[in-house]
XYZ file of C-alpha atoms in Angstrom:
704
model
C -10.910 -109.389 124.162
C -14.645 -109.171 124.824
C -17.404 -108.433 122.391
C -18.026 -104.756 121.732
C -21.738 -105.296 122.374
C -22.536 -108.059 124.859
C -26.193 -107.827 123.945
C -25.276 -109.430 120.650
C -24.791 -112.706 122.451
C -28.321 -113.420 121.307
C -26.798 -114.006 117.883
C -25.112 -117.121 119.199
C -28.426 -118.877 118.749
C -28.578 -118.280 115.011
C -27.332 -121.061 112.701
C -25.505 -118.647 110.371
C -22.019 -117.357 111.120
C -22.090 -113.720 112.392
C -19.072 -111.366 112.538
C -18.613 -107.737 113.551
C -15.316 -106.202 112.361
C -13.874 -102.716 112.200
C -12.493 -101.092 109.067
C -9.093 -102.736 109.658
C -10.613 -106.215 109.815
C -10.247 -106.722 113.554
C -12.939 -109.039 114.838
C -15.052 -107.281 117.468
C -17.710 -109.978 117.729
C -18.130 -113.503 116.449
C -20.920 -115.947 117.221
C -20.557 -119.613 118.060
C -21.860 -120.756 114.642
C -18.973 -119.068 112.817
C -16.376 -120.421 115.245
C -17.792 -123.940 114.853
C -17.844 -123.530 111.059
C -14.049 -122.959 111.055
C -13.220 -125.356 113.891
C -12.153 -122.707 116.459
C -13.140 -121.836 119.995
C -15.298 -118.708 119.947
C -13.231 -116.789 122.516
C -10.043 -117.354 120.532
C -11.369 -115.406 117.548
C -12.047 -112.083 119.348
C -9.315 -109.597 118.440
C -7.969 -111.596 115.506
C -7.814 -109.987 112.099
C -10.223 -111.567 109.651
C -7.381 -111.667 107.100
C -5.847 -114.587 108.999
C -8.981 -116.646 108.299
C -9.386 -115.867 104.597
C -8.073 -118.073 101.786
C -7.645 -114.923 99.675
C -6.702 -111.811 101.755
C -7.470 -109.431 98.872
C -11.148 -110.254 99.277
C -11.451 -108.209 102.482
C -10.041 -104.983 101.082
C -12.124 -105.192 97.928
C -15.238 -105.958 99.929
C -14.798 -103.085 102.433
C -14.043 -100.619 99.666
C -17.135 -101.605 97.731
C -19.435 -101.459 100.760
C -18.177 -98.031 101.873
C -18.493 -96.699 98.326
C -21.961 -98.037 97.561
C -23.324 -98.036 101.112
C -25.176 -101.261 100.674
C -24.849 -105.017 101.180
C -22.391 -106.981 99.138
C -23.300 -110.650 98.644
C -20.592 -112.930 97.328
C -19.004 -116.340 97.780
C -15.910 -116.406 100.008
C -13.520 -119.160 101.019
C -12.334 -119.432 104.632
C -9.537 -121.618 106.024
C -10.651 -124.261 108.513
C -8.471 -124.867 111.587
C -7.600 -128.260 110.084
C -6.392 -126.674 106.870
C -9.197 -127.381 104.408
C -11.280 -124.754 102.632
C -14.789 -123.886 103.803
C -16.947 -122.532 100.964
C -19.420 -119.880 102.121
C -21.598 -117.086 100.861
C -21.390 -113.837 102.843
C -23.548 -110.729 103.158
C -21.805 -107.526 104.387
C -23.454 -104.406 105.760
C -21.898 -101.202 107.089
C -23.240 -99.949 110.426
C -22.450 -96.510 111.831
C -22.429 -96.529 115.620
C -21.847 -93.009 116.902
C -18.318 -92.167 115.810
C -17.411 -95.735 114.820
C -17.921 -97.632 111.600
C -18.519 -101.292 111.912
C -19.049 -103.999 109.348
C -21.629 -106.678 110.076
C -20.984 -109.940 108.183
C -23.537 -112.763 107.825
C -21.831 -115.987 106.677
C -23.630 -119.109 105.519
C -21.920 -122.464 104.944
C -22.943 -123.514 101.421
C -22.912 -127.183 102.391
C -25.640 -126.481 104.905
C -27.564 -124.030 102.744
C -30.398 -126.348 101.719
C -31.098 -127.491 105.252
C -30.787 -124.023 106.782
C -33.123 -122.490 104.186
C -35.823 -124.907 105.317
C -35.390 -124.528 109.028
C -33.623 -121.853 111.050
C -33.373 -123.192 114.526
C -34.398 -120.949 117.339
C -33.560 -122.748 120.539
C -35.465 -122.574 123.718
C -32.506 -120.825 125.325
C -33.018 -117.844 123.012
C -36.648 -117.590 124.069
C -35.794 -117.778 127.774
C -32.940 -115.274 127.539
C -33.985 -112.385 129.747
C -37.569 -111.816 128.619
C -37.476 -108.122 129.339
C -34.287 -107.584 127.339
C -35.627 -109.638 124.363
C -38.858 -107.657 124.260
C -36.928 -104.425 124.416
C -34.600 -105.493 121.606
C -37.418 -106.613 119.311
C -39.624 -103.548 119.833
C -36.995 -100.828 120.028
C -36.459 -100.878 116.275
C -32.817 -100.349 117.038
C -31.166 -99.625 113.695
C -28.323 -102.068 114.214
C -30.577 -104.959 115.240
C -32.977 -104.216 112.385
C -30.123 -104.363 109.904
C -28.914 -107.625 111.432
C -32.331 -109.285 111.291
C -32.883 -107.786 107.852
C -29.931 -109.756 106.503
C -31.597 -113.084 107.389
C -33.667 -114.789 104.661
C -36.210 -116.435 106.959
C -39.142 -114.546 108.466
C -38.675 -114.011 112.222
C -41.815 -112.952 114.065
C -43.810 -113.198 117.241
C -47.492 -112.805 117.961
C -49.673 -112.371 121.018
C -50.865 -115.714 122.380
C -54.291 -114.316 123.282
C -55.234 -112.252 120.234
C -52.819 -113.706 117.663
C -52.004 -110.094 116.773
C -48.597 -109.642 115.160
C -46.198 -107.783 117.427
C -43.035 -108.009 115.366
C -41.776 -109.303 112.005
C -38.510 -108.689 110.149
C -38.411 -107.349 106.600
C -37.908 -110.823 105.054
C -41.696 -111.068 105.200
C -41.966 -108.934 102.071
C -40.267 -111.469 99.780
C -42.676 -114.216 100.887
C -46.018 -112.429 101.361
C -45.553 -109.542 98.950
C -46.522 -106.919 101.574
C -44.014 -104.619 103.232
C -42.880 -105.036 106.798
C -44.566 -101.753 107.685
C -47.912 -102.950 106.266
C -47.835 -106.044 108.446
C -46.907 -104.082 111.588
C -49.707 -101.633 110.881
C -52.378 -104.264 110.266
C -51.740 -106.853 112.994
C -54.219 -109.407 111.571
C -53.121 -109.193 107.932
C -51.014 -112.368 108.233
C -54.143 -114.351 109.162
C -56.042 -112.987 106.184
C -53.331 -114.232 103.819
C -53.620 -117.854 104.989
C -55.214 -120.074 102.348
C -58.939 -120.539 103.196
C -58.557 -124.321 103.215
C -55.734 -124.124 105.788
C -57.125 -121.505 108.198
C -58.814 -124.037 110.462
C -55.595 -126.083 110.548
C -53.522 -123.053 111.621
C -56.131 -121.975 114.186
C -56.186 -125.426 115.783
C -52.374 -125.527 115.781
C -52.089 -122.397 117.911
C -54.937 -123.471 120.184
C -53.239 -126.791 120.948
C -49.635 -125.564 121.278
C -49.004 -125.684 125.032
C -46.752 -123.163 126.851
C -43.108 -124.224 126.615
C -43.829 -126.483 123.626
C -42.275 -126.180 120.136
C -43.715 -127.712 116.938
C -43.633 -127.313 113.167
C -46.549 -126.629 110.843
C -46.830 -126.437 107.071
C -49.567 -124.398 105.461
C -50.342 -122.307 102.396
C -50.654 -118.563 102.045
C -51.892 -116.421 99.173
C -49.554 -113.556 98.262
C -50.848 -110.130 97.373
C -50.354 -111.061 93.679
C -52.643 -114.086 94.068
C -49.881 -116.728 93.928
C -50.131 -119.572 96.422
C -46.984 -120.432 98.388
C -46.178 -123.209 100.866
C -44.622 -122.165 104.187
C -42.905 -124.107 106.944
C -42.958 -122.533 110.418
C -41.230 -123.665 113.594
C -43.131 -122.102 116.462
C -42.392 -121.947 120.179
C -44.988 -120.975 122.783
C -43.044 -118.923 125.354
C -44.381 -119.681 128.807
C -43.307 -116.396 130.484
C -43.637 -113.849 127.677
C -47.041 -115.193 126.594
C -46.115 -114.975 122.945
C -45.682 -117.340 120.017
C -42.237 -116.935 118.473
C -41.579 -118.385 115.074
C -39.246 -118.734 112.142
C -40.895 -119.186 108.729
C -39.404 -120.329 105.443
C -40.858 -120.574 101.912
C -40.705 -124.259 100.928
C -42.797 -124.038 97.760
C -40.007 -125.086 95.397
C -38.794 -128.011 97.463
C -42.354 -129.176 98.165
C -43.249 -129.008 94.473
C -40.159 -131.013 93.604
C -40.937 -133.536 96.326
C -44.500 -133.907 95.079
C -43.283 -134.384 91.499
C -40.815 -137.023 92.629
C -43.502 -138.738 94.687
C -45.894 -138.653 91.709
C -43.347 -140.109 89.299
C -42.531 -142.860 91.790
C -46.051 -144.219 91.275
C -46.957 -143.030 87.770
C -45.799 -143.604 84.217
C -44.236 -140.378 82.832
C -45.529 -141.009 79.277
C -49.215 -141.778 79.864
C -49.495 -140.382 83.431
C -51.211 -143.648 84.343
C -50.404 -145.416 87.615
C -47.364 -147.647 87.189
C -46.474 -151.140 88.383
C -45.586 -149.939 91.898
C -48.953 -148.174 92.232
C -50.713 -151.293 90.937
C -49.087 -153.317 93.692
C -50.303 -150.856 96.342
C -53.796 -150.904 94.832
C -53.935 -154.702 94.960
C -52.640 -154.810 98.527
C -55.350 -152.336 99.506
C -58.009 -154.542 97.917
C -56.626 -157.636 99.642
C -57.157 -155.854 102.961
C -60.936 -156.085 102.411
C -63.004 -159.215 103.085
C -62.856 -162.016 100.484
C -66.339 -161.017 99.343
C -64.761 -157.930 97.717
C -64.153 -159.780 94.474
C -62.715 -158.153 91.361
C -61.312 -159.056 87.952
C -57.809 -158.329 86.700
C -57.318 -157.925 82.946
C -53.801 -158.068 81.480
C -53.721 -156.225 78.127
C -51.032 -156.471 75.461
C -51.064 -154.591 72.143
C -50.572 -157.136 69.361
C -47.525 -156.663 67.115
C -46.703 -153.312 68.703
C -42.982 -154.032 68.361
C -43.402 -153.811 64.584
C -44.698 -150.255 64.941
C -41.695 -149.204 67.031
C -39.245 -150.920 64.704
C -40.683 -149.500 61.486
C -42.039 -146.097 62.532
C -39.795 -145.186 65.474
C -40.352 -144.815 69.192
C -41.831 -141.307 68.912
C -44.788 -142.655 66.929
C -44.933 -145.647 69.281
C -45.128 -143.376 72.329
C -47.865 -141.331 70.671
C -49.883 -144.496 70.050
C -49.441 -145.640 73.662
C -50.772 -142.280 74.869
C -53.786 -142.534 72.558
C -54.457 -146.122 73.659
C -54.344 -145.145 77.342
C -56.829 -142.288 76.772
C -59.176 -144.533 74.799
C -59.281 -147.173 77.531
C -59.552 -144.627 80.371
C -62.705 -143.214 78.792
C -64.310 -146.668 78.933
C -63.839 -147.194 82.689
C -66.145 -146.701 85.650
C -65.036 -144.552 88.572
C -64.279 -147.616 90.738
C -62.075 -149.279 88.118
C -58.290 -149.009 88.186
C -56.053 -148.705 85.120
C -52.236 -148.898 85.074
C -49.441 -149.166 82.556
C -47.534 -152.313 83.458
C -44.631 -151.630 81.117
C -43.907 -151.359 77.390
C -47.150 -152.059 75.530
C -48.729 -153.889 78.476
C -51.544 -152.523 80.635
C -53.500 -153.844 83.631
C -57.146 -153.208 84.465
C -58.902 -153.920 87.752
C -62.658 -154.139 87.266
C -64.696 -153.560 90.406
C -67.643 -155.456 88.950
C -66.612 -159.143 88.914
C -69.794 -160.434 87.282
C -68.775 -162.694 84.367
C -71.359 -161.221 82.031
C -70.082 -157.705 82.802
C -66.456 -158.784 82.252
C -67.304 -160.473 78.940
C -69.156 -157.383 77.742
C -66.363 -155.034 78.786
C -63.610 -157.189 77.242
C -65.560 -157.405 73.999
C -65.977 -153.595 74.021
C -62.212 -153.281 74.349
C -61.651 -155.614 71.403
C -64.197 -153.737 69.282
C -62.751 -150.323 70.231
C -59.527 -151.324 68.491
C -61.356 -152.040 65.240
C -61.026 -148.350 64.444
C -57.571 -147.124 63.369
C -55.406 -144.796 65.438
C -54.534 -141.816 63.263
C -51.032 -140.450 63.955
C -49.549 -137.815 61.623
C -52.270 -138.576 59.064
C -51.298 -142.275 59.074
C -53.821 -144.944 60.125
C -52.501 -147.618 62.484
C -54.652 -150.717 62.922
C -54.019 -152.425 66.239
C -55.584 -155.191 68.300
C -55.481 -156.459 71.871
C -54.757 -159.804 73.475
C -56.337 -159.947 76.939
C -55.788 -162.371 79.792
C -58.344 -162.375 82.621
C -58.085 -163.660 86.203
C -60.679 -163.496 88.962
C -60.016 -162.734 92.615
C -60.161 -164.716 94.826
C -60.987 -167.769 92.653
C -57.805 -167.803 90.542
C -55.265 -166.283 92.951
C -55.082 -164.518 96.310
C -51.888 -162.471 96.049
C -50.346 -159.923 93.705
C -47.647 -162.129 92.223
C -50.000 -164.975 91.334
C -52.683 -162.675 89.942
C -50.252 -160.968 87.565
C -48.564 -164.228 86.601
C -51.831 -166.014 85.877
C -53.219 -163.059 83.926
C -50.012 -162.937 81.894
C -50.328 -166.678 81.222
C -53.917 -166.226 80.000
C -52.830 -163.302 77.806
C -50.183 -165.439 76.102
C -52.812 -168.115 75.576
C -54.862 -165.474 73.732
C -51.766 -164.732 71.622
C -51.332 -168.421 70.796
C -54.981 -168.675 69.738
C -54.507 -165.966 67.123
C -54.508 -162.672 69.087
C -57.282 -160.044 69.065
C -59.294 -161.873 71.746
C -59.647 -162.415 75.493
C -59.033 -165.616 77.442
C -59.844 -166.499 81.057
C -57.130 -168.123 83.141
C -57.372 -171.856 83.718
C -55.163 -173.914 86.040
C -54.153 -176.179 83.157
C -52.379 -173.216 81.567
C -49.983 -173.078 84.473
C -49.064 -176.688 83.906
C -48.310 -175.854 80.275
C -46.128 -172.949 81.395
C -44.276 -175.222 83.795
C -43.640 -177.725 81.002
C -42.520 -174.901 78.719
C -40.015 -173.643 81.282
C -38.745 -177.181 81.874
C -38.150 -177.790 78.166
C -36.593 -174.331 77.906
C -34.078 -175.252 80.615
C -33.236 -178.489 78.764
C -32.633 -176.499 75.577
C -30.279 -174.151 77.426
C -28.452 -177.187 78.857
C -28.153 -178.621 75.364
C -26.725 -175.412 73.948
C -24.375 -174.798 76.856
C -22.979 -178.343 77.020
C -23.102 -179.177 73.273
C -25.713 -181.919 73.747
C -27.513 -181.371 70.439
C -26.610 -183.972 67.813
C -27.522 -184.437 64.173
C -28.700 -187.775 62.826
C -28.773 -188.290 59.061
C -31.464 -190.163 57.115
C -30.563 -191.134 53.534
C -32.632 -189.862 50.607
C -32.648 -192.643 47.989
C -33.184 -192.387 44.260
C -36.343 -194.432 43.522
C -34.907 -196.018 40.367
C -31.242 -196.639 41.148
C -31.492 -196.859 44.978
C -28.418 -194.651 45.050
C -28.163 -192.304 47.986
C -28.607 -188.771 46.660
C -28.316 -187.015 49.975
C -29.225 -186.972 53.645
C -31.757 -185.118 55.741
C -30.198 -183.777 58.952
C -32.523 -184.523 61.881
C -31.814 -182.871 65.212
C -31.713 -184.911 68.416
C -31.347 -183.883 72.052
C -30.108 -186.809 74.183
C -30.110 -185.247 77.655
C -27.873 -187.008 80.226
C -30.474 -186.907 83.011
C -33.793 -186.481 81.144
C -33.143 -188.944 78.350
C -34.188 -188.468 74.736
C -36.071 -185.180 74.169
C -38.262 -185.252 71.079
C -37.902 -182.412 68.528
C -41.685 -182.144 68.648
C -41.221 -180.862 72.221
C -38.220 -178.580 71.989
C -38.559 -176.997 68.507
C -41.809 -175.192 69.373
C -40.348 -173.875 72.631
C -37.162 -172.751 70.879
C -39.183 -170.861 68.257
C -41.173 -169.126 70.976
C -38.260 -168.007 73.158
C -35.811 -167.256 70.330
C -33.380 -170.114 70.999
C -34.177 -171.428 67.521
C -31.555 -169.039 66.115
C -28.783 -170.527 68.256
C -30.014 -174.030 67.468
C -30.072 -173.176 63.764
C -26.408 -172.135 63.878
C -25.526 -175.383 65.648
C -27.368 -177.393 62.970
C -25.557 -175.550 60.178
C -22.191 -176.087 61.861
C -22.707 -179.859 62.330
C -24.172 -180.250 58.830
C -21.127 -178.569 57.308
C -18.822 -180.748 59.412
C -20.643 -183.794 58.024
C -20.384 -182.508 54.443
C -16.624 -182.008 54.791
C -16.175 -185.483 56.278
C -18.217 -187.273 53.599
C -16.548 -185.330 50.765
C -13.240 -186.668 51.996
C -14.554 -190.247 51.682
C -16.492 -190.155 48.397
C -16.225 -188.236 45.166
C -19.842 -188.613 44.077
C -21.947 -185.464 44.644
C -24.526 -185.445 47.416
C -26.382 -182.921 49.559
C -27.414 -182.466 53.177
C -30.893 -181.057 53.826
C -31.399 -178.937 56.956
C -34.757 -177.762 58.288
C -35.352 -174.002 58.574
C -38.004 -172.430 60.828
C -40.129 -169.409 60.025
C -38.303 -167.423 62.731
C -34.966 -167.989 60.988
C -36.415 -167.182 57.583
C -37.757 -163.847 58.810
C -34.325 -162.629 59.889
C -33.289 -159.879 57.496
C -29.789 -161.231 56.771
C -30.483 -164.960 57.114
C -29.732 -165.920 53.488
C -26.729 -163.609 53.282
C -25.190 -164.997 56.487
C -25.807 -168.632 55.486
C -24.103 -168.178 52.098
C -21.242 -166.292 53.750
C -20.758 -169.161 56.205
C -20.575 -171.706 53.386
C -18.007 -169.526 51.640
C -15.910 -169.284 54.812
C -16.003 -173.090 55.127
C -15.146 -173.459 51.418
C -18.225 -175.638 50.884
C -19.966 -175.399 47.489
C -23.609 -174.271 48.051
C -24.900 -177.229 45.972
C -24.008 -179.528 48.872
C -26.656 -177.867 51.052
C -30.428 -177.977 50.737
C -32.798 -176.085 53.019
C -36.199 -177.538 53.867
C -39.056 -175.413 55.134
C -42.738 -176.016 55.685
C -45.629 -174.316 53.963
C -46.573 -172.559 57.210
C -43.042 -171.174 57.566
C -43.343 -169.627 54.118
C -46.851 -168.280 54.666
C -45.984 -166.559 57.965
C -44.563 -163.806 55.765
C -44.503 -164.845 52.140
C -42.938 -161.569 50.956
C -39.897 -161.909 53.220
C -39.717 -165.665 52.577
C -39.685 -165.157 48.810
C -36.829 -162.648 48.999
C -34.755 -164.905 51.274
C -35.376 -168.053 49.206
C -34.494 -166.347 45.938
C -31.257 -165.119 47.476
C -30.435 -168.668 48.581
C -31.435 -170.090 45.177
C -29.302 -167.556 43.347
C -26.424 -168.449 45.654
C -26.616 -172.107 44.636
C -28.475 -173.600 47.632
C -31.298 -176.035 46.833
C -34.789 -175.415 48.270
C -37.280 -178.079 49.365
C -40.864 -177.472 50.472
C -41.535 -179.924 53.300
C -44.830 -181.492 54.497
C -46.618 -180.462 51.308
C -50.325 -181.130 51.381
C -50.890 -180.464 55.078
C -50.910 -176.684 54.963
C -52.081 -174.070 52.480
C -51.172 -176.081 49.352
C -51.899 -173.086 47.165
C -50.888 -173.532 43.528
C -50.693 -169.732 43.181
C -47.830 -169.271 45.635
C -46.238 -172.628 44.741
C -45.569 -171.392 41.215
C -44.045 -168.146 42.508
C -41.530 -169.652 44.950
C -38.044 -170.801 43.870
C -38.634 -174.418 44.923
C -36.412 -177.275 43.687
C -38.082 -180.169 45.505
C -41.595 -180.890 46.696
C -41.732 -183.251 49.697
C -45.068 -185.002 50.080
C -46.045 -185.314 53.730
C -45.778 -188.810 55.192
C -49.401 -188.685 56.369
C -50.406 -189.309 52.729
C -47.827 -192.071 52.259
C -48.651 -194.010 55.436
C -52.353 -194.135 54.476
C -51.938 -194.951 50.787
C -53.855 -198.195 51.213
C -56.266 -196.961 53.866
C -57.616 -193.811 52.199
C -58.146 -194.386 48.506
C -58.141 -190.688 47.655
C -54.635 -190.323 49.039
C -53.177 -192.339 46.179
C -54.803 -189.971 43.700
C -53.587 -186.962 45.673
C -50.023 -188.259 45.754
C -50.080 -188.942 42.024
C -51.556 -185.506 41.336
C -48.957 -183.749 43.477
C -46.172 -185.666 41.706
C -47.503 -184.663 38.303
C -47.930 -181.029 39.411
C -44.378 -180.814 40.726
C -42.931 -182.234 37.539
C -44.956 -179.802 35.428
C -43.488 -176.945 37.536
C -39.983 -178.289 37.016
C -39.558 -179.643 40.534
C -38.377 -183.020 41.741
C -40.583 -184.951 44.179
C -39.636 -186.631 47.428
C -41.927 -188.903 49.425
C -41.206 -189.278 53.132
C -42.663 -191.977 55.360
C -41.818 -194.966 53.121
C -42.321 -197.659 55.743
C -43.330 -200.726 53.686
C -42.299 -202.391 50.446
C -45.799 -201.783 49.073
C -45.262 -198.030 49.541
C -42.069 -198.279 47.556
C -43.709 -200.019 44.609
C -46.630 -197.581 44.337
C -44.410 -194.529 44.630
C -42.142 -195.755 41.868
C -45.232 -196.125 39.671
C -46.206 -192.529 40.504
C -42.771 -191.366 39.307
C -41.682 -190.150 42.735
C -38.012 -189.206 42.307
C -36.649 -189.650 45.828
C -37.726 -191.850 48.715
C -37.181 -191.466 52.434
C -38.318 -193.716 55.254
C -37.568 -196.567 57.615
C -38.157 -199.179 54.905
C -35.008 -197.821 53.259
C -32.961 -196.698 56.221
C -33.618 -195.169 59.598
C -31.815 -191.957 60.691
C -28.258 -192.767 61.749
C -25.605 -190.931 63.712
C -22.639 -189.555 61.803
C -20.363 -192.421 62.900
C -22.603 -195.151 61.433
C -22.958 -193.287 58.140
C -19.166 -193.056 57.871
C -18.825 -196.732 58.778
C -21.113 -197.647 55.858
C -19.085 -195.466 53.528
C -15.746 -196.873 54.669
C -17.091 -200.385 54.136
C -17.813 -199.479 50.516
C -21.495 -200.027 51.068
C -22.915 -196.650 50.086
C -26.186 -198.070 48.789
C -28.895 -198.921 51.220
C -30.908 -202.033 50.505
C -34.596 -201.697 51.473
C -35.232 -203.519 54.716
C -38.011 -204.063 57.194
C -38.797 -201.174 59.447
C -39.821 -203.426 62.331
C -38.093 -202.685 65.577
C -37.310 -199.080 64.721
C -38.909 -196.074 66.358
C -38.556 -192.404 65.725
């Protein structure tokens, strides 16, 4: 069966499915797009009843009844059956057309899976343009009711204009939804469409038409201003017909998709909180600067807000985000137009200063430091912050993005180590220190992973009876390939990277193993002293977890003593006091190590729950070299006894030390003159041989 209206073959060039059916549902016309949508040959569909293609046959009757009753289009989603059996989801638009004595139903069907693409571009092939020029012109200008209703059901604007005057010859009624003017208004005023083009885009559009050669098709995007003053973005695919001497186009409103694309593109290179350029944008900025001659020098400043984590942890991330926004605004207001400012991540920012003069950089960095002297007021609360700044110079310090950032970060951490709230220039020696740090860090990880850490135990001897009162546990790292790694090297690294907590648990485990082993050999009470770092002490549940571990191991707390330095206490004396009192109340003894080298404040010494004061070995080793040291040692011994503490002297290396310290009423002695640190096996050997007392001996030949 042939189409009822062969002239409708023009509809085969539209991307939407088109059907013409009678009131019984018999298909009178179908275009190629619909046949392809359902996987059929076009010719095979003529004469079929549309019911055979529907997933739900009741849809047709309901649809026809509604259209005939209301006399207008019915838009709804409808499921068709593909030739292969699966469902094709579509949205259809139905219109009733009266043709002489017949009633026909025109159906426009759009595949929902293709909706996004088809809404952006409705293809109009060259074949459509070249299809009998006279017939096309007649169809477009005749205002035939049926063709007008067909074109009126299409969302895109279909139009053509004169290639000489650019006067509009035809446009369908979809133009109203985009421009805000009626179809009739546009056809009356043939130049109105040009007047609605955004002033900034008029030259672009004019040049486009002037350069579009006959037979050529191209796309253009431009803005128009609606009659209500709203700006919209349009996409037009335009063909210059070589025989009709007209421009034929299909236009779609892409404002929403373009806005979304621009937002996505913006967020790809900007931080959503501060709206500053992000790390990706920084990389592009640096690459652009590298493209200039080496003489285009600049400075890169890496900024980190000191102790910002404490703000987030105590006040919440909402306050933290507010502070970051305020910080970014403050710094932005200090920059020149040629400077570049980005948020690197978290509380870190990067500045590129166009002026690389050292005096200018110093002045600017100092201004930054001073700007943070004033508090940031958030919700009526003052927050006092400071900056640590690392500075690198291009091209002196580095010539690529990775090295610049890495070196600036290294310099920033150097500023942190020096006390924060300052700026530091990068120096090559810092990189060597970083390399050493990373090397030691890897050795620590090896030690933890392969159980390489080992405790040695140095006896603590009663000065009067020479009886061993206890042992200090001293950590060793004998690495199989690197040899002996000094605690002076790995403890500092472990405190910096957080491994000190894992090491601390390993020390506690081995110390408790030693306590259990020695208790099985001797009945006399003793203790094992373990060293605690400031990082461990500042953990909220440190004391609670340590006491719980002793309870789980069924070890009386009196067998354990914790030693900590003055600096560890003073890092946060409030937290330290709470933790130490909890340990003291739980039965664990407390020793203050290296006394005399740090703050040595009598005020805090009297407040802390200290059982033992350990005088630093630097005073003991120089007893006979610095006369004042003997007086200091005696004074510290007297002070400790007055405060109810026992006194331990470490560094007893000679017999003369021993004699003086006994005179000064030092309670406990520790040093190579008495016994060097020994592994667990040698300690047990001594105990099994019934030789628990250590006779003072020469320290010659021993090394720490």
